[in-house]
Short mmCIF file of C-alpha atoms in Angstrom, two decimals:
data_model
loop_
_atom_site.label_atom_id
_atom_site.label_comp_id
_atom_site.label_asym_id
_atom_site.label_seq_id
_atom_site.Cartn_x
_atom_site.Cartn_y
_atom_site.Cartn_z
CA MET J 257 26.45 -17.24 -13.61
CA LYS J 258 22.95 -17.93 -13.89
CA LYS J 259 22.22 -14.29 -12.56
CA LEU J 260 23.42 -13.23 -16.00
CA CYS J 261 21.91 -16.23 -18.16
CA PHE J 262 17.90 -15.30 -16.69
CA LEU J 263 19.12 -11.61 -17.70
CA LEU J 264 20.08 -12.39 -21.42
CA ALA J 265 17.46 -14.72 -21.83
CA LEU J 266 14.88 -12.42 -20.70
CA PHE J 267 15.87 -9.43 -22.38
CA PRO J 268 14.93 -10.42 -26.03
CA MET J 269 11.36 -10.37 -24.68
CA VAL J 270 11.69 -6.83 -23.99
CA ALA J 271 12.45 -5.54 -27.22
CA SER J 272 9.03 -6.74 -28.56
CA ALA J 273 6.41 -3.95 -30.09
CA SER J 274 3.42 -5.70 -27.99
CA ASP J 275 5.08 -4.75 -24.89
CA THR J 276 4.81 -0.88 -25.38
CA GLY J 277 1.79 0.28 -27.60
CA ASN J 278 1.65 3.05 -28.42
CA ASN J 279 2.05 5.59 -26.24
CA PRO J 280 0.75 9.10 -26.06
CA GLU J 281 3.51 10.90 -23.95
CA VAL J 282 7.14 9.16 -25.94
CA THR J 283 5.29 9.38 -29.46
CA THR J 284 7.02 12.05 -31.65
CA LYS J 285 3.41 12.24 -33.81
CA ASN J 286 0.54 11.88 -31.86
CA ARG J 287 -1.08 15.53 -30.65
CA LEU J 288 -2.44 15.01 -27.46
CA GLU J 289 -6.13 15.40 -26.30
CA TYR J 290 -6.92 18.94 -25.14
CA SER J 291 -9.26 19.57 -22.17
CA VAL J 292 -9.54 22.92 -19.63
CA SER J 293 -10.13 22.51 -16.35
CA SER J 294 -13.08 22.96 -14.87
CA GLY J 295 -10.90 24.30 -11.57
CA ILE J 296 -8.42 26.49 -10.43
CA GLY J 297 -5.29 24.89 -9.57
CA LYS J 298 -7.27 21.80 -9.46
CA GLU J 299 -4.23 20.35 -12.09
CA PRO J 300 -0.82 21.43 -11.73
CA PRO J 301 0.61 23.31 -14.61
CA SER J 302 4.18 22.46 -16.34
CA LYS J 303 4.13 25.78 -18.30
CA LEU J 304 2.74 28.50 -18.58
CA TYR J 305 1.52 30.32 -21.97
CA TYR J 306 -0.08 33.90 -22.58
CA LEU J 307 -2.98 34.84 -24.77
CA ILE J 308 -3.37 38.25 -25.82
CA LYS J 309 -6.56 39.90 -27.02
CA THR J 310 -5.79 42.09 -30.30
CA GLY J 311 -9.53 43.44 -31.27
CA ASP J 312 -11.76 40.30 -31.70
CA THR J 313 -8.15 37.72 -32.30
CA TRP J 314 -5.99 35.52 -29.84
CA LYS J 315 -2.67 35.01 -29.68
CA ALA J 316 -0.16 32.50 -28.24
CA SER J 317 2.56 34.22 -26.34
CA GLU J 318 5.47 32.24 -23.99
CA SER J 319 5.19 35.79 -22.04
CA GLY J 320 2.10 38.95 -21.15
CA ASP J 321 1.77 41.22 -19.19
CA ILE J 322 -2.09 39.82 -16.57
CA THR J 323 -2.00 43.51 -15.40
CA GLN J 324 -3.77 44.53 -19.09
CA ASP J 325 -7.02 43.42 -19.58
CA ASN J 326 -6.84 42.04 -22.39
CA VAL J 327 -4.09 39.55 -22.09
CA GLU J 328 -4.85 36.37 -19.98
CA ARG J 329 -3.12 33.53 -18.50
CA VAL J 330 -2.85 29.12 -18.32
CA GLY J 331 -0.96 26.81 -17.22
CA VAL J 332 -0.84 23.63 -19.33
CA ASN J 333 0.01 20.22 -18.44
CA LEU J 334 2.27 18.82 -21.05
CA LYS J 335 1.60 15.43 -20.19
CA THR J 336 -1.80 15.81 -19.70
CA GLY J 337 -2.80 18.28 -22.09
CA VAL J 338 -4.77 19.78 -19.14
CA ILE J 339 -5.18 23.24 -19.24
CA THR J 340 -5.91 25.57 -16.72
CA LEU J 341 -6.84 29.56 -16.15
CA ASP J 342 -4.75 30.38 -14.24
CA VAL J 343 -6.50 32.98 -12.00
CA LEU J 344 -6.64 33.59 -8.11
CA ARG J 345 -9.87 32.37 -6.57
CA GLY J 346 -13.03 34.71 -5.73
CA SER J 347 -13.44 36.32 -2.89
CA ARG J 348 -14.57 32.43 -1.71
CA GLU J 349 -15.41 29.47 -3.83
CA THR J 350 -19.04 29.14 -3.45
CA GLY J 351 -19.05 25.14 -2.47
CA THR J 352 -21.50 24.25 -5.07
CA VAL J 353 -20.82 22.25 -8.41
CA SER J 354 -22.74 22.55 -11.06
CA GLY J 355 -22.24 19.07 -12.85
CA SER J 356 -18.13 19.38 -12.35
CA VAL J 357 -18.13 23.21 -12.55
CA TYR J 358 -17.01 24.84 -9.42
CA GLU J 359 -18.12 28.26 -8.62
CA TRP J 360 -16.95 31.40 -7.26
CA GLU J 361 -18.28 34.43 -5.68
CA CYS J 362 -17.10 37.56 -6.86
CA PHE J 363 -17.88 41.10 -5.36
CA GLN J 364 -15.48 43.29 -7.47
CA GLY J 365 -16.64 44.69 -10.38
CA LEU J 366 -17.99 43.02 -13.86
CA ALA J 367 -14.79 40.88 -15.93
CA GLY J 368 -12.77 42.93 -17.67
CA SER J 369 -13.80 46.50 -16.43
CA GLY J 370 -10.45 47.48 -16.41
CA PHE J 371 -9.99 47.14 -12.31
CA ARG J 372 -7.02 44.20 -13.04
CA ASN J 373 -3.38 44.42 -11.77
CA ALA J 374 -0.95 41.64 -11.00
CA GLN J 375 -3.01 42.15 -7.28
CA ASN J 376 -6.16 40.51 -8.23
CA TYR J 377 -5.85 39.12 -11.61
CA SER J 378 -8.30 36.25 -10.33
CA ILE J 379 -11.79 34.95 -11.87
CA CYS J 380 -13.68 38.03 -10.97
CA SER J 381 -11.44 40.76 -13.87
CA SER J 382 -11.11 37.70 -16.40
CA ASN J 383 -12.37 37.55 -19.64
CA LEU J 384 -12.18 33.72 -19.56
CA ALA J 385 -14.69 33.59 -17.42
CA LYS J 386 -18.70 33.51 -17.38
CA GLY J 387 -21.40 34.86 -15.10
CA VAL J 388 -23.16 31.64 -13.41
CA THR J 389 -26.08 33.43 -11.06
CA SER J 390 -28.79 31.65 -10.74
CA PRO J 391 -32.37 33.94 -10.12
CA GLY J 392 -32.13 33.51 -6.55
CA GLN J 393 -28.92 33.90 -6.41
CA ALA J 394 -29.18 37.17 -8.61
CA ALA J 395 -31.69 37.89 -6.16
CA LEU J 396 -29.84 37.40 -3.09
CA GLY J 397 -26.91 39.95 -3.85
CA SER J 398 -28.85 42.48 -5.24
CA LEU J 399 -28.61 42.79 -1.09
CA ASN J 400 -24.96 43.97 -1.71
CA LEU J 401 -25.90 46.60 -3.87
CA LEU J 402 -27.11 48.63 -0.93
CA PHE J 403 -23.26 48.90 0.46
CA GLY J 404 -22.10 49.74 -3.61
CA LYS J 405 -21.23 46.12 -4.06
CA VAL J 406 -22.16 44.09 -7.32
CA ARG J 407 -22.16 40.08 -6.94
CA ARG J 408 -21.85 37.22 -9.34
CA ILE J 409 -20.96 33.96 -9.15
CA MET J 410 -18.65 32.98 -11.89
CA ALA J 411 -17.11 30.13 -13.38
CA VAL J 412 -14.22 28.84 -15.87
CA ASP J 413 -15.56 29.42 -19.46
CA ARG J 414 -14.52 26.10 -20.71
CA GLU J 415 -15.32 26.34 -24.40
CA GLN J 416 -14.08 29.33 -25.10
CA ILE J 417 -10.85 28.88 -23.43
CA LEU J 418 -10.50 25.22 -25.89
CA SER J 419 -11.81 27.57 -28.67
CA ILE J 420 -9.50 30.26 -28.01
CA ALA J 421 -5.79 27.47 -27.73
CA ASP J 422 -6.42 26.29 -31.21
CA THR J 423 -7.16 29.35 -33.14
CA SER J 424 -4.51 31.18 -30.66
CA GLY J 425 -1.84 28.98 -31.74
CA LEU J 426 -1.64 27.72 -28.14
CA ILE J 427 -1.82 23.59 -28.78
CA ASP J 428 0.55 24.16 -31.43
CA MET J 429 3.12 26.38 -29.54
CA VAL J 430 2.77 23.67 -26.29
CA GLU J 431 3.24 20.04 -28.82
CA GLN J 432 6.21 22.36 -29.54
CA ASP J 433 7.29 22.24 -25.87
CA ARG J 434 6.03 18.94 -25.80
CA GLN J 435 7.85 17.29 -27.99
CA ALA J 436 11.51 19.07 -26.79
CA ALA J 437 10.38 18.04 -22.99
CA ILE J 438 10.18 14.52 -24.60
CA GLY J 439 13.10 15.00 -26.57
CA GLU J 440 15.02 16.06 -23.66
CA GLU J 441 13.77 12.76 -21.42
CA TYR J 442 14.15 10.68 -24.15
CA HIS J 443 18.30 11.26 -24.46
CA ALA J 444 18.51 11.44 -20.68
CA HIS J 445 16.85 8.40 -20.49
CA PHE J 446 19.03 7.04 -22.96
CA ALA J 447 21.94 8.78 -21.09
CA GLY J 448 21.34 6.82 -18.38
CA ALA J 449 20.98 3.40 -19.74
CA THR J 450 23.48 2.13 -18.99
CA THR J 451 22.75 -1.37 -16.50
CA PRO J 452 21.41 -4.69 -17.73
CA ASN J 453 18.76 -3.31 -16.07
CA SER J 454 18.24 0.18 -17.39
CA ILE J 455 18.88 -0.35 -20.84
CA LYS J 456 16.01 -2.50 -20.60
CA SER J 457 13.88 0.21 -19.74
CA PHE J 458 15.37 2.34 -22.24
CA VAL J 459 14.69 -0.07 -24.86
CA ALA J 460 11.07 -0.91 -23.76
CA THR J 461 10.27 2.37 -23.59
CA TYR J 462 11.44 3.98 -27.08
CA GLN J 463 11.13 0.83 -29.25
CA ALA J 464 8.19 1.28 -30.96
CA ASN J 465 9.35 5.22 -31.35
CA ASP J 466 12.62 6.34 -32.01
CA PRO J 467 13.14 8.90 -33.53
CA GLU J 468 16.69 9.11 -33.72
CA GLY J 469 17.51 5.40 -33.85
CA LEU J 470 19.16 5.36 -30.35
CA VAL J 471 17.23 1.86 -29.94
CA PRO J 472 20.33 0.09 -31.44
CA GLN J 473 22.68 2.06 -29.65
CA ALA J 474 21.17 0.90 -25.75
CA LEU J 475 21.39 -2.41 -27.13
CA ALA J 476 24.91 -2.60 -28.27
CA ARG J 477 25.54 -1.74 -25.27
CA MET J 478 24.50 -5.06 -23.70
CA PRO J 479 27.64 -6.95 -23.86
CA GLN J 480 29.18 -4.37 -22.26
CA ALA J 481 27.24 -3.42 -19.37
CA LEU J 482 26.84 -7.43 -18.20
CA ALA J 483 30.21 -7.88 -18.47
CA ARG J 484 30.16 -4.62 -15.82
CA VAL J 485 27.71 -6.55 -13.43
CA GLN J 486 29.60 -10.11 -14.03
CA GLN J 487 32.92 -8.58 -12.43
CA ALA J 488 31.02 -6.33 -9.86
CA GLU J 489 29.91 -9.65 -8.63
CA ILE J 490 33.10 -11.25 -8.72
CA GLU J 491 34.65 -8.89 -7.10
CA GLU J 492 32.21 -9.19 -3.98
CA CYS J 493 31.96 -12.51 -3.51
CA ARG J 494 35.53 -12.71 -3.54
CA SER J 495 35.99 -10.00 -0.86
CA ASN J 496 33.28 -11.76 1.24
CA TYR J 497 35.41 -14.86 1.18
CA LEU J 498 37.77 -12.77 2.19
CA SER J 499 35.89 -11.78 5.22
CA ALA J 500 34.62 -14.82 6.32
CA THR J 501 37.05 -15.75 9.01
CA THR J 502 34.44 -16.92 11.27
CA PRO J 503 32.51 -20.41 10.87
CA ALA J 504 29.08 -18.46 11.25
CA LYS J 505 30.36 -16.63 8.35
CA LEU J 506 31.68 -18.92 6.29
CA ASN J 507 28.79 -21.32 6.12
CA SER J 508 26.78 -17.45 5.07
CA PHE J 509 29.71 -17.38 2.22
CA ILE J 510 29.16 -20.77 1.06
CA ALA J 511 25.54 -20.74 0.89
CA LYS J 512 25.01 -17.93 -0.78
CA TYR J 513 27.60 -18.45 -3.68
CA GLN J 514 27.45 -22.76 -3.60
CA GLY J 515 24.57 -21.51 -6.85
CA ASN J 516 26.70 -19.16 -8.59
CA ASP J 517 30.16 -19.90 -8.65
CA PRO J 518 32.45 -17.95 -10.68
CA GLU J 519 36.01 -18.72 -9.58
CA ASN J 520 35.25 -22.13 -7.77
CA ILE J 521 35.61 -20.00 -4.39
CA VAL J 522 32.80 -22.43 -2.30
CA PRO J 523 35.52 -25.29 -2.72
CA ARG J 524 38.27 -23.38 -0.42
CA ALA J 525 35.82 -21.90 1.45
CA ARG J 526 34.45 -26.13 2.90
CA LYS J 527 38.14 -26.25 3.85
CA ARG J 528 38.79 -23.24 5.44
CA LEU J 529 35.41 -23.96 7.13
CA GLN J 530 36.22 -27.94 8.01
CA ASP J 531 40.15 -26.57 9.23
CA MET J 532 38.04 -23.94 11.41
CA GLU J 533 35.51 -26.66 12.54
CA GLN J 534 38.75 -29.30 13.65
CA ALA J 535 40.83 -26.74 15.72
CA ALA J 536 38.43 -25.65 17.69
CA ALA J 537 37.10 -29.33 18.04
CA LYS J 538 41.16 -30.26 19.34
CA ASN J 539 41.08 -26.82 21.35
CA GLU J 540 38.04 -27.29 23.65
CA ALA J 541 40.10 -31.23 24.13
CA ASP J 542 43.36 -29.69 25.18
CA ARG J 543 41.35 -27.59 27.48
CA LEU J 544 38.79 -29.82 28.81
CA HIS J 545 42.74 -32.50 29.22
CA ARG J 546 44.12 -29.51 31.19
CA LEU J 547 41.06 -28.65 33.52
CA GLU J 548 40.67 -32.69 34.19
CA ASN J 549 43.99 -33.58 35.39
CA LYS J 550 45.31 -31.40 37.55
CA GLN J 551 47.73 -31.57 40.45
CA ILE J 552 48.34 -30.44 43.76
CA GLY J 553 50.11 -27.62 44.40
CA ASP J 554 48.77 -26.23 40.86
CA GLN J 555 47.41 -22.37 41.15
CA VAL J 556 44.19 -22.23 39.74
CA CYS J 557 41.60 -19.27 39.67
CA SER J 558 38.10 -18.68 38.64
CA SER J 559 36.26 -15.61 37.81
CA GLY J 560 32.93 -14.40 37.67
CA ASP J 561 30.25 -11.33 38.26
CA GLY J 562 30.26 -9.68 41.57
CA SER J 563 29.58 -6.44 42.76
CA VAL J 564 30.53 -4.43 46.37
CA ASP J 565 29.18 -1.88 48.40
CA GLN J 566 30.84 1.74 48.91
CA SER J 567 30.47 3.92 50.60
CA THR J 568 29.44 7.60 49.68
CA GLY J 569 30.24 9.51 52.09
CA ILE J 570 26.74 10.90 53.31
CA ALA J 571 25.34 9.61 56.81
CA VAL J 572 21.35 10.39 56.47
CA MET J 573 19.68 9.90 60.34
CA GLY J 574 23.39 9.00 61.53
CA VAL J 575 23.58 6.34 58.61
CA LEU J 576 26.13 5.73 56.23
CA GLN J 577 25.47 5.36 52.94
CA TYR J 578 26.09 3.23 50.26
CA ARG J 579 26.00 2.02 46.81
CA LYS J 580 26.54 -0.67 44.45
CA ILE J 581 29.65 -1.04 42.34
CA THR J 582 29.08 -3.79 39.31
CA GLY J 583 32.16 -5.39 38.31
CA ARG J 584 34.30 -9.19 38.45
CA ASN J 585 35.47 -10.35 41.11
CA ARG J 586 38.52 -12.96 40.76
CA VAL J 587 39.63 -16.25 42.78
CA VAL J 588 42.92 -17.37 43.58
CA GLY J 589 43.71 -20.89 44.95
CA PHE J 590 46.31 -23.60 45.36
CA VAL J 591 45.17 -27.66 44.60
CA GLU J 592 45.05 -29.46 47.42
CA GLY J 593 43.40 -32.93 46.00
CA THR J 594 41.37 -33.95 43.26
CA SER J 595 38.30 -36.94 43.00
CA GLY J 596 37.15 -37.59 40.04
CA LYS J 597 35.69 -34.55 38.37
CA LYS J 598 35.93 -32.50 42.01
CA VAL J 599 38.92 -30.36 42.77
CA GLN J 600 39.31 -29.21 46.82
CA ILE J 601 40.54 -25.62 46.84
CA ARG J 602 42.51 -23.77 49.31
CA ILE J 603 41.69 -20.08 48.62
CA SER J 604 44.85 -17.58 48.65
CA GLY J 605 43.06 -14.47 47.19
CA ILE J 606 40.60 -12.63 47.02
CA ASN J 607 40.13 -9.61 44.09
CA PHE J 608 38.01 -7.76 42.91
CA THR J 609 37.51 -4.82 39.61
CA GLY J 610 34.54 -2.34 37.98
CA GLY J 611 33.56 0.91 38.35
CA GLY J 612 37.20 2.23 38.92
CA ILE J 613 38.04 -0.32 41.52
CA ASN J 614 40.69 -2.82 41.95
CA GLN J 615 41.24 -3.94 45.90
CA SER J 616 41.16 -7.89 47.22
CA LEU J 617 39.17 -8.49 49.76
CA ASP J 618 38.95 -10.79 52.49
CA SER J 619 36.18 -12.91 51.92
CA LEU J 620 33.32 -12.81 49.06
CA SER J 621 29.70 -13.43 49.87
CA GLY J 622 27.43 -15.34 47.29
CA TRP J 623 29.57 -17.77 45.71
CA LYS J 624 28.49 -20.20 43.66
CA GLY J 625 24.37 -18.75 44.85
CA GLY J 626 24.46 -18.76 48.67
CA SER J 627 28.62 -20.25 50.23
CA THR J 628 30.78 -17.58 51.58
CA LEU J 629 34.49 -17.32 50.41
CA LYS J 630 37.19 -16.77 53.05
CA ILE J 631 41.06 -16.22 52.60
CA ASN J 632 42.41 -19.65 53.59
CA SER J 633 39.00 -21.18 53.41
CA ILE J 634 38.84 -25.19 51.60
CA ILE J 635 36.17 -26.03 49.43
CA TRP J 636 35.61 -29.02 46.58
CA ASP J 637 34.47 -28.06 43.49
CA SER J 638 34.32 -28.74 39.45
CA THR J 639 37.35 -29.37 38.10
CA TYR J 640 35.77 -27.31 35.50
CA ASP J 641 35.49 -24.29 36.93
CA TRP J 642 39.37 -23.62 37.63
CA GLU J 643 41.71 -22.63 34.45
CA GLY J 644 45.42 -22.35 35.81
CA CYS J 645 45.92 -18.88 36.68
#
């Protein structure tokens, strides 16, 4: 099949090393370049870690109690290496930015003052924040002393956090978690590599860094994957042929499969279409012959859209109200003469059905745009508008 041949021709290009390069997200050798966000919650962390200070030494941990003054919590994005101080905001964000450093206004105590609990672990109570109060801000803040409060402008101490991340073992811990996550993604990607496109994606992603040698195994799946695609296309073709029961559907089937016909079904579809068209032409010719060869005394019928006015049983100011019911009119008559393509008919019955009504009528107004038909009236009409009853 042309589609499968195209996939086979394209696939070797996917396996070339030049297509992927060195991707730090899939390598197991290169460490990420770590940085610290100046914001709080600006970079969604993939995982939370704790930094615990004992004396002058910081140590990274996967658990910790942030109600303690010597414990800090950070989030690390395992994809980008961005470290974010995971604390609450201050009393309010000042809205000013010094370079790219976000600043927060704090009124509650000094950093690390011991007034910390799970609800107020914020930039104001973190040891990994620094004061950035300008002289002008300090002067304005002195007014708060009158109310027993201290006002400070605080920011994330990015330099300190980055230094602690290296010396505390945080980065090593993150790298282990990152490699584990990469391994899980690697195995999940391999497990899902069961179709030509998913196999192609797996090979393109891991061919330059294949820690467990799964790329050759993925490539070995390709023949079966292509065979499954081919079989599915064959079954779809068969199903579409069986459901092509009208000329329109057969034309659509032929247009779709004439360039991709693994079981040579298109010629059968063309033969079926030809038979249908010939049968339809014969039926139409027979119908016209019947219409054109009416005999005197033949009973004939003609139908069309119609309506009747039905009483509602309600009178308004003495006037009975009606509602219009739409349906179909059926006129019955007998042939009394013919002339070319015209036929003379004596009307013998008029019937209306619709809206739950089935009733005989004495007359029918608006016939073919204006004529009124009555029982026993004689009309001339086109022979093609009257079928045998």
